[in-house]
Coordinates of C-alpha atoms in Angstrom, one line a residue:
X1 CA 8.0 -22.9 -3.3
X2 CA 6.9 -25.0 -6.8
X3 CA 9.4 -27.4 -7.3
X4 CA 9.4 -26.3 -10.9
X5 CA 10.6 -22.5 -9.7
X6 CA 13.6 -24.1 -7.8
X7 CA 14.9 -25.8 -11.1
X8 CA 14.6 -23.0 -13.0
X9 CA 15.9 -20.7 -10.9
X10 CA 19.3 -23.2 -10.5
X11 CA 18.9 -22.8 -14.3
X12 CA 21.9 -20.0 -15.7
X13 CA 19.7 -18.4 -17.5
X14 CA 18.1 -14.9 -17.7
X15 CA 14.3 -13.7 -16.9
X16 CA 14.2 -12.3 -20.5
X17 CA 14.6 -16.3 -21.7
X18 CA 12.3 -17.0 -19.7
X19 CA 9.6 -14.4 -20.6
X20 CA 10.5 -14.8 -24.4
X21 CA 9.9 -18.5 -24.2
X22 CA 6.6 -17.9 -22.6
X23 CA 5.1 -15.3 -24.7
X24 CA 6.4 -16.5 -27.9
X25 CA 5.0 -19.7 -26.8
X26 CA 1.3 -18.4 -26.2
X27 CA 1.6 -16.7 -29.6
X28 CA 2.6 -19.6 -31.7
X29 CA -0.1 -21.7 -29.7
X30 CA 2.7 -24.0 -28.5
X31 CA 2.4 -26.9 -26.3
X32 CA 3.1 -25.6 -22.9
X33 CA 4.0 -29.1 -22.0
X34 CA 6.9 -29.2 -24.9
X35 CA 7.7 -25.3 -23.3
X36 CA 7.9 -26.8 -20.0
X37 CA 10.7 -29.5 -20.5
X38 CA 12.1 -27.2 -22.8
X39 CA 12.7 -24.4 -20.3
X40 CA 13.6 -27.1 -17.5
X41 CA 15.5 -29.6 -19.7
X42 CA 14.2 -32.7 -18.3
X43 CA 11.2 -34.9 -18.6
X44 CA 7.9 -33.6 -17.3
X45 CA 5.1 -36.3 -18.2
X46 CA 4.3 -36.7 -14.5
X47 CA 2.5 -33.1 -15.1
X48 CA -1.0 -33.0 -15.8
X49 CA -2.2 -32.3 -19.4
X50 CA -4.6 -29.0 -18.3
X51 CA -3.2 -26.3 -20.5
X52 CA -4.5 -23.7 -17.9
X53 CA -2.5 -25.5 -15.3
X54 CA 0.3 -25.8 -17.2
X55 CA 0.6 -21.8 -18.8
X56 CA -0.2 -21.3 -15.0
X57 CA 3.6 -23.2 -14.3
X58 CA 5.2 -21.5 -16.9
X59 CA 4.1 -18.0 -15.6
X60 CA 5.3 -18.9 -12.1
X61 CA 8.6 -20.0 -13.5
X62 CA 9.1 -16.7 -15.2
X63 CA 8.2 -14.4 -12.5
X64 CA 9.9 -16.6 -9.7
X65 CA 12.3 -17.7 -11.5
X66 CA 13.9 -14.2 -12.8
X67 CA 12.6 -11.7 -9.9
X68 CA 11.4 -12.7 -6.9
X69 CA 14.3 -14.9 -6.0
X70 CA 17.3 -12.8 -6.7
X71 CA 19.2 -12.0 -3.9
X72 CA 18.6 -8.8 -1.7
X73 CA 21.2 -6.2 -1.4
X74 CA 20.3 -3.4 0.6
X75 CA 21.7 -2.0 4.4
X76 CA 20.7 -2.8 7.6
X77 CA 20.4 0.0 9.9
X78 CA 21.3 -1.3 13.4
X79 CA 20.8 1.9 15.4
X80 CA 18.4 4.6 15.0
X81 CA 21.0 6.8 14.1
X82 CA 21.7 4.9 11.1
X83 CA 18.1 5.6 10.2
X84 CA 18.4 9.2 10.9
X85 CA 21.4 9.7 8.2
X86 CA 19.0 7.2 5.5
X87 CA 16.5 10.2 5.6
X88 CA 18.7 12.9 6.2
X89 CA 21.0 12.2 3.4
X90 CA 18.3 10.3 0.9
X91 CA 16.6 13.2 -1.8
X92 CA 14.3 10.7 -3.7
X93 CA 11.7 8.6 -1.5
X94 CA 9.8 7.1 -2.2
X95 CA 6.2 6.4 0.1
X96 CA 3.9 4.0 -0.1
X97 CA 0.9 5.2 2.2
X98 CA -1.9 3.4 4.2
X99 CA -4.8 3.4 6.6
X100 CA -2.5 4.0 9.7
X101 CA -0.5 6.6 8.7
X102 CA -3.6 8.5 8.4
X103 CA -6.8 9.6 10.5
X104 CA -9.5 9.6 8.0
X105 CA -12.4 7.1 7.9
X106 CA -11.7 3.5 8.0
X107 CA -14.3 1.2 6.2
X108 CA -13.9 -1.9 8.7
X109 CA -14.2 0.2 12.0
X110 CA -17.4 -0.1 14.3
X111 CA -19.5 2.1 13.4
X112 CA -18.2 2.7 9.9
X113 CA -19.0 1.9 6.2
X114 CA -19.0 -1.9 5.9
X115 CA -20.4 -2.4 9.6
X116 CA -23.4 0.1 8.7
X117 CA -23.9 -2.1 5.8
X118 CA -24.0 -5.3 7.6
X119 CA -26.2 -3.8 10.1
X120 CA -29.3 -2.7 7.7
X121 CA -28.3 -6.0 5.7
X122 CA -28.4 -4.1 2.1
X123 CA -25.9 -6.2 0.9
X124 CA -24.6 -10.1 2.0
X125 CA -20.8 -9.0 1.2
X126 CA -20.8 -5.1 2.5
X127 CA -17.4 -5.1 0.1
X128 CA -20.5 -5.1 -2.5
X129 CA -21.0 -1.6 -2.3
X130 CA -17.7 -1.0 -4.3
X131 CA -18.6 -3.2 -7.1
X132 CA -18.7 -1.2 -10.1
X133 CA -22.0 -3.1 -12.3
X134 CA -23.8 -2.8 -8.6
X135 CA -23.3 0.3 -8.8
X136 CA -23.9 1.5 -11.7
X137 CA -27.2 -0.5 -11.7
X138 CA -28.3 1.8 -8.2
X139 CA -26.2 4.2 -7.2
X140 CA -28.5 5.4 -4.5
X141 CA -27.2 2.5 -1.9
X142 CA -23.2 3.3 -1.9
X143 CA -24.7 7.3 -1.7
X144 CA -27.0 6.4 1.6
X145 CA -23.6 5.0 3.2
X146 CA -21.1 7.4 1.9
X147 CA -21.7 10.1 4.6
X148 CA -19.0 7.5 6.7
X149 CA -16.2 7.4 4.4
X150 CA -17.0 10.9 3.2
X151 CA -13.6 13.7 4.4
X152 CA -15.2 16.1 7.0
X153 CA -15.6 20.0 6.3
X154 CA -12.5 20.7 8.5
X155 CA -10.4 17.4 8.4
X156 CA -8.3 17.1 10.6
X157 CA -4.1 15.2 9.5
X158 CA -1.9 13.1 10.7
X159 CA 1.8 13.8 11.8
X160 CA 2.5 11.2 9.3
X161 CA 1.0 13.8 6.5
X162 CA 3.1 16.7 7.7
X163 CA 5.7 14.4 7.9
X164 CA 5.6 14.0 3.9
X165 CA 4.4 17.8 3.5
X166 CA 8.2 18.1 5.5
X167 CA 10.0 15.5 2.8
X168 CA 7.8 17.6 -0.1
X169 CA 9.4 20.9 1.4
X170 CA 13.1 20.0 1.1
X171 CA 12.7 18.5 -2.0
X172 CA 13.4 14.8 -1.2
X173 CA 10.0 13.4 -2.7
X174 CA 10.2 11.4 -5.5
X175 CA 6.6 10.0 -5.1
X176 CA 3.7 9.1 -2.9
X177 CA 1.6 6.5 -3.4
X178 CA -1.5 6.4 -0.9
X179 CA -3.9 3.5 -0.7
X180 CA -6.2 6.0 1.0
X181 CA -9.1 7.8 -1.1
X182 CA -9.6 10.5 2.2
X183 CA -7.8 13.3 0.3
X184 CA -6.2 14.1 2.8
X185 CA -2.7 14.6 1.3
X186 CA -1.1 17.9 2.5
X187 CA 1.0 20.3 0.4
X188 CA 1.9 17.0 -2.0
X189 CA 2.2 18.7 -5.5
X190 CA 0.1 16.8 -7.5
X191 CA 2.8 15.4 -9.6
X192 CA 4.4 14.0 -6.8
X193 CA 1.3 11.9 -5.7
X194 CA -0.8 9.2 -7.2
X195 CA -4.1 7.9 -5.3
X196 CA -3.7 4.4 -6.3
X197 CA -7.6 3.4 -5.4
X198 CA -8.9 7.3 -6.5
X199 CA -9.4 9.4 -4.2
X200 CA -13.1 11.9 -3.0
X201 CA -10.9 15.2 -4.6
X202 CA -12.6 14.7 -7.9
X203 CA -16.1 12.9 -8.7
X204 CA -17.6 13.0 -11.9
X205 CA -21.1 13.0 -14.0
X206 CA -22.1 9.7 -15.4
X207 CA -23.3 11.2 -18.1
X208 CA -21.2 14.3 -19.3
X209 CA -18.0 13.8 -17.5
X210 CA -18.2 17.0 -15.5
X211 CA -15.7 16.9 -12.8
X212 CA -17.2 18.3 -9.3
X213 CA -15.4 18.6 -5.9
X214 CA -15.9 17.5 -2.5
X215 CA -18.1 20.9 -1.9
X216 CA -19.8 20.4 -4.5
X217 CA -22.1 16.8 -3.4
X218 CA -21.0 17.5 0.4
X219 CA -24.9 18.4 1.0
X220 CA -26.3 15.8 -1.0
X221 CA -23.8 13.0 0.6
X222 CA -24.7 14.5 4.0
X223 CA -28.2 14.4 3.7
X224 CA -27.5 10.0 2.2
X225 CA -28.7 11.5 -1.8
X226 CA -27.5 10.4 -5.0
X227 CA -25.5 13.6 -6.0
X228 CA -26.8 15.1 -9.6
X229 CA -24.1 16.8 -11.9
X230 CA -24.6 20.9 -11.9
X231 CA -24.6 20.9 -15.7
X232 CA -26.9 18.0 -16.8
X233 CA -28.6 16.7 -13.5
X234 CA -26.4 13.3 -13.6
X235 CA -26.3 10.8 -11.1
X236 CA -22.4 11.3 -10.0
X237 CA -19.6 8.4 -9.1
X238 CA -17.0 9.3 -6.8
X239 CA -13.2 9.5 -7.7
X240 CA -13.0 6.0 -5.8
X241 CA -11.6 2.7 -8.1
X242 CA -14.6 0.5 -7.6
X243 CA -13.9 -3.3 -8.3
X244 CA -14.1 -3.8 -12.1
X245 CA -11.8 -0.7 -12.7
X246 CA -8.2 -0.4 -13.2
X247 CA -6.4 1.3 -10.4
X248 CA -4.2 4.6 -10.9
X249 CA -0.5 3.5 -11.4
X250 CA 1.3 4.3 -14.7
X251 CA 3.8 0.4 -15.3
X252 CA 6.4 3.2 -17.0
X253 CA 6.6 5.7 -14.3
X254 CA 6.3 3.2 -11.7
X255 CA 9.2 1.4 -13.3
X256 CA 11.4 4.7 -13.5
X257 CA 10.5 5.1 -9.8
X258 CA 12.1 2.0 -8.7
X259 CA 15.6 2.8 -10.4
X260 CA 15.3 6.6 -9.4
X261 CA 14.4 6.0 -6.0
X262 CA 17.5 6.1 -3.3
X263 CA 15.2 5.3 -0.2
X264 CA 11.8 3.3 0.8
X265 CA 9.0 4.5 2.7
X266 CA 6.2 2.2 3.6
X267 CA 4.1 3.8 6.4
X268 CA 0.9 2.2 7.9
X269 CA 0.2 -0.8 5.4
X270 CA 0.1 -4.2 5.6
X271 CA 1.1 -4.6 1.9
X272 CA -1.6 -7.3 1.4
X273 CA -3.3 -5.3 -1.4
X274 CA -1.6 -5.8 -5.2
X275 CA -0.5 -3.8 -6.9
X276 CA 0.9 -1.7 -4.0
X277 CA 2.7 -4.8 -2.7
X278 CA 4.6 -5.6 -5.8
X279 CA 6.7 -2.1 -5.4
X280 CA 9.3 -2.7 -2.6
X281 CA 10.1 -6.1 -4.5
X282 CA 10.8 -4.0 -7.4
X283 CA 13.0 -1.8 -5.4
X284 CA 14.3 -4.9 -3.6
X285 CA 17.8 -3.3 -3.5
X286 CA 16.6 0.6 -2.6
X287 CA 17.2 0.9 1.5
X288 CA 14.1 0.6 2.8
X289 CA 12.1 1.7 6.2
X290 CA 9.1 0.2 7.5
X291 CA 6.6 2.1 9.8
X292 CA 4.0 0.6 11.1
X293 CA 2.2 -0.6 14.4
X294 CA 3.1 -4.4 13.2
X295 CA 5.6 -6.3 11.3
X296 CA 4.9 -6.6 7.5
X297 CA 6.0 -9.4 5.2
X298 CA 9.3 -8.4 3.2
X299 CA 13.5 -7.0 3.6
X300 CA 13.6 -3.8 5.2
X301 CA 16.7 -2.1 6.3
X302 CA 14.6 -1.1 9.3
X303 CA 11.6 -1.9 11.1
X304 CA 10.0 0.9 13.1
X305 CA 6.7 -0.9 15.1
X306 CA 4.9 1.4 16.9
X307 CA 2.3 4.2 16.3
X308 CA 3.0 5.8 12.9
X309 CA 2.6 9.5 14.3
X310 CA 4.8 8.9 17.3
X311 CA 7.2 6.8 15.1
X312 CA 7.6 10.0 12.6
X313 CA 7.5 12.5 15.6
X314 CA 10.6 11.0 16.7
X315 CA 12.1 11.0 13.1
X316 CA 11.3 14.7 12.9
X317 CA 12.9 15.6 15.9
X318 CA 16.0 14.3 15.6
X319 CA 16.3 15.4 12.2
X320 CA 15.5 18.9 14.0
X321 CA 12.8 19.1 11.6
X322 CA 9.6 19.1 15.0
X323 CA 7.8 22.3 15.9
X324 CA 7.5 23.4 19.7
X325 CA 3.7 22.1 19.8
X326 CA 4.7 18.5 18.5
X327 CA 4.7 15.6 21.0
X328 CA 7.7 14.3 21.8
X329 CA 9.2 10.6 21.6
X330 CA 11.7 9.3 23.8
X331 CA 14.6 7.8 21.5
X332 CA 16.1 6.2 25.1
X333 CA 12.2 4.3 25.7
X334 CA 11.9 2.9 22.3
X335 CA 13.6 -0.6 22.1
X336 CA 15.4 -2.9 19.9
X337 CA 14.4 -6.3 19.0
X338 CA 16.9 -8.9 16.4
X339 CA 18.8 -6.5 14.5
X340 CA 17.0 -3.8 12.8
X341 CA 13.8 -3.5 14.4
X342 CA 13.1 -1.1 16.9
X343 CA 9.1 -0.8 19.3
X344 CA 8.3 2.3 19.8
X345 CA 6.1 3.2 23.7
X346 CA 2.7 4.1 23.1
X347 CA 0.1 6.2 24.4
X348 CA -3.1 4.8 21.7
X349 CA -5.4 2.7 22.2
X350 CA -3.1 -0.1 20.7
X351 CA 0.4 -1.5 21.5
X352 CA 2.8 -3.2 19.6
X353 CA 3.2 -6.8 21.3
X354 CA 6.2 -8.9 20.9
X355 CA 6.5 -12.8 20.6
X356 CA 9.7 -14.2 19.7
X357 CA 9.2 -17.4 16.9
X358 CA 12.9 -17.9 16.9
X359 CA 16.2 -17.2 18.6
X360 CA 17.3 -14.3 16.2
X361 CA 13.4 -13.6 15.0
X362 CA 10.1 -12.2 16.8
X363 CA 6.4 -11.6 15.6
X364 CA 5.3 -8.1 16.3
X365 CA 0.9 -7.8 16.4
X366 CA -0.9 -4.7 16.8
X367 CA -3.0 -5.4 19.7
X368 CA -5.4 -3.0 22.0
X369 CA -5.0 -2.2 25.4
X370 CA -6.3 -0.5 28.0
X371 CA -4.9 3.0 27.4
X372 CA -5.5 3.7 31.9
X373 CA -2.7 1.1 32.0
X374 CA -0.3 3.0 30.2
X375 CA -0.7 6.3 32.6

C-alpha cells in the first residue's frame, strides 16, 4: 500500500474531508502539492512536481484512505448449516453473476469467438471485435463471428439460473447483476435484473433506433450477415456494451442496493472486471457467499469452491427447495478447508485443487482433470 494512504488513513479524519479537499482543490486549480501536505500535515518536497502524478496521490488517498481500508464487519459461517439459515432467513440478495454460473457461450473457449478470430487473423487483438469505432466503421466482421456467442433457438440453463428463478419466487431478490450478455436469465422480472455489459434480448437499428429481438437477426447472424433493421434496412448493433460505451449500472440504485441488501451473492466470477468488482467492497459489511470453482480476492462469510450447479444443488436441497429430477450433492463429501471455506466433489471436467500458502490459509485453482478418474 502507498505510504501516503497509510498516513492518511492514521489521520482522524473523515472520507468527506478528504473528498472536499480534493474536489474543491481541482476546482480552484490549487496546487496539489500545497493539497498534499495539507491533507497529510507534514512536508512532502521529496514528491515529484508532475501534477498528474500528484492529483493521481490525492485520489488514492481519498478512496483508500476513507473506504477501502475500514474495517470489515460481517459473519463467518463455519458450518454449512450456518450458510443454510443466511439464505433461508435473508429476503434481499443480492447476485452478482458470471461466466460459470452459466452455460451459454464463452468467448475464450476453443473453438469460440476470440479463438475463431485468431484463427482467420481478422484482427491482431481478437478483443478488437468489441471496440465500438471498429465497429461502427464495419460491422460486417463482429456479424461473421457472432453466430458463436449468439443464444441458441432452444437454450438450454443452468441450475445456477433456476437457482435465482427459486430466490425470484419467494421474494428474496433484491437484484441481479450478470456480467453475461447470453440472455439467459430465467423468470428474473426485469426490474430485478440489470445486464451490466448488455445483453442479445434487444439490438437496435443504427439508424432509426428500432429495437429488434433475438428472432428477429437469428437468420441473418446464422447465415454470418450484417442484420438490416425491418423498418429502414439499417445495419443493426447488438444490445452488447462494446468498449467505448458506458456499461448498464445506475451509481443511485446501485448505492441503495448496498444499504438495502441483507446478503451477498457472487456466483461464478472472478471479480477482475470493474465496475462489478467495486460492489461487495461497497457492501463490505452485508454477509456475503462466494460460489465459485476457485477462490476470488475479497471477505466473504463463506467460500463455496466447487462447480456452481453442484454447489447450488446442494443449497437447494437442504433448503428443501430441489425437485425429484435434480442431482444430488453429498453435504457429508464436501470438505472444509481454514474456517469458512468448504470444496465441493465434482463430476466436470474440472476440480477444485487445493494448496495450502500458510498454516491457517490455502489457494484454491480451478484445474481440469480427467473426468474417467473421477468414476
Amino acid at each position: 500500500m502507498d505510504q501516503l494512504c497509510l498516513m492518511a488513513m492514521r489521520r482522524p479524519v473523515s472520507q468527506e474531508y478528504h473528498s472536499s479537499l480534493v474536489f474543491n482543490g481541482l476546482e480552484c486549480r490549487s496546487d496539489p502539492k500545497e493539497l498534499l501536505s495539507s491533507l497529510l500535515n507534514r512536508d512532502v518536497g521529496e514528491l515529484p512536481d508532475n501534477e498528474d502524478i500528484l492529483w493521481k496521490k490525492l485520489y488514492d488517498l481519498t478512496y483508500h484512505g476513507g473506504k477501502r481500508f475500514q474495517p470489515i464487519f460481517k459473519p463467518i459461517c463455519k458450518d454449512f448449516d450456518s450458510i443454510i439459515r443466511l439464505i433461508d432467513q435473508a429476503s434481499k440478495i443480492v447476485v452478482i453473476l458470471g461466466a460459470g454460473g452459466s452455460v451459454g457461450p464463452d468467448f475464450r473457449s476453443p473453438g469460440g469467438l476470440y479463438d475463431s478470430i485468431a484463427k482467420e487473423g481478422a484482427f491482431e487483438d481478437p478483443c478488437q471485435v468489441f471496440d465500438l469505432d471498429t465497429f461502427m466503421d464495419d460491422p460486417s466482421v463482429f456479424w461473421r463471428f457472432a453466430h458463436t456467442i449468439f443464444p441458441e433457438r432452444y437454450p438450454r440453463h443452468s441450475q445456477a439460473h433456476y437457482f435465482l428463478e427459486n430466490l425470484e419466487k419467494r421474494g428474496k431478490l433484491l437484484r441481479l447483476y450478470t456480467q453475461n450478455v447470453d440472455a439467459l436469465d430465467v423468470g428474473i422480472l426485469p426490474e430485478h435484473l440489470r445486464c451490466v455489459h448488455g445483453s442479445w434480448r434487444e439490438s437496435y437499428c443504427m439508424t432509426c433506433d428500432a429495437l429488434h429481438t433475438i428472432e428477429d437477426i437469428r437468420d441473418s447472424v446464422e447465415k454470418g450477415e450484417v442484420p438490416r433493421c425491418i423498418f429502414c434496412g439499417g445495419a443493426i448493433k447488438p444490445g452488447i456494451v462494446f468498449f467505448g460505451q458506458s456499461v448498464n449500472l445506475n451509481d443511485f440504485e446501485l448505492e441503495n442496493d448496498a444499504r438495502e441488501a441483507d446478503l451477498l451473492l457472487v456466483i461464478g466470477t472472478s471479480l477482475r472486471v470493474a465496475p462489478v468488482s467495486d460492489i461487495p467492497r461497497m457492501m463490505r459489511n452485508t454477509p456475503s457467499i462466494l460460489i465459485n470453482r476457485a477462490t476470488v480476492k475479497g471477505h466473504f462469510s463463506a467460500e463455496l469452491l466447487g462447480e456452481c450447479d453442484d454447489v447450488v444443488n446442494a443449497i437447494e436441497s437442504e433448503l428443501g427447495w430441489s425437485s425429484e429430477t435434480q442431482p444430488q450433492v453429498e453435504i457429508s463429501k464436501i470438505t472444509k478447508y481454514a474456517t469458512n471455506k468448504f470444496i465441493f466433489p465434482s463430476n466436470s471436467e474440472f476440480a477444485t485443487r487445493v494448496e495450502p500458502t500458510t498454516r491457517a490459509d490455502f489457494l484454491a485453482t480451478s484445474v481440469p482433470v480427467d473426468v474417467d478418474d473421477l468414476a
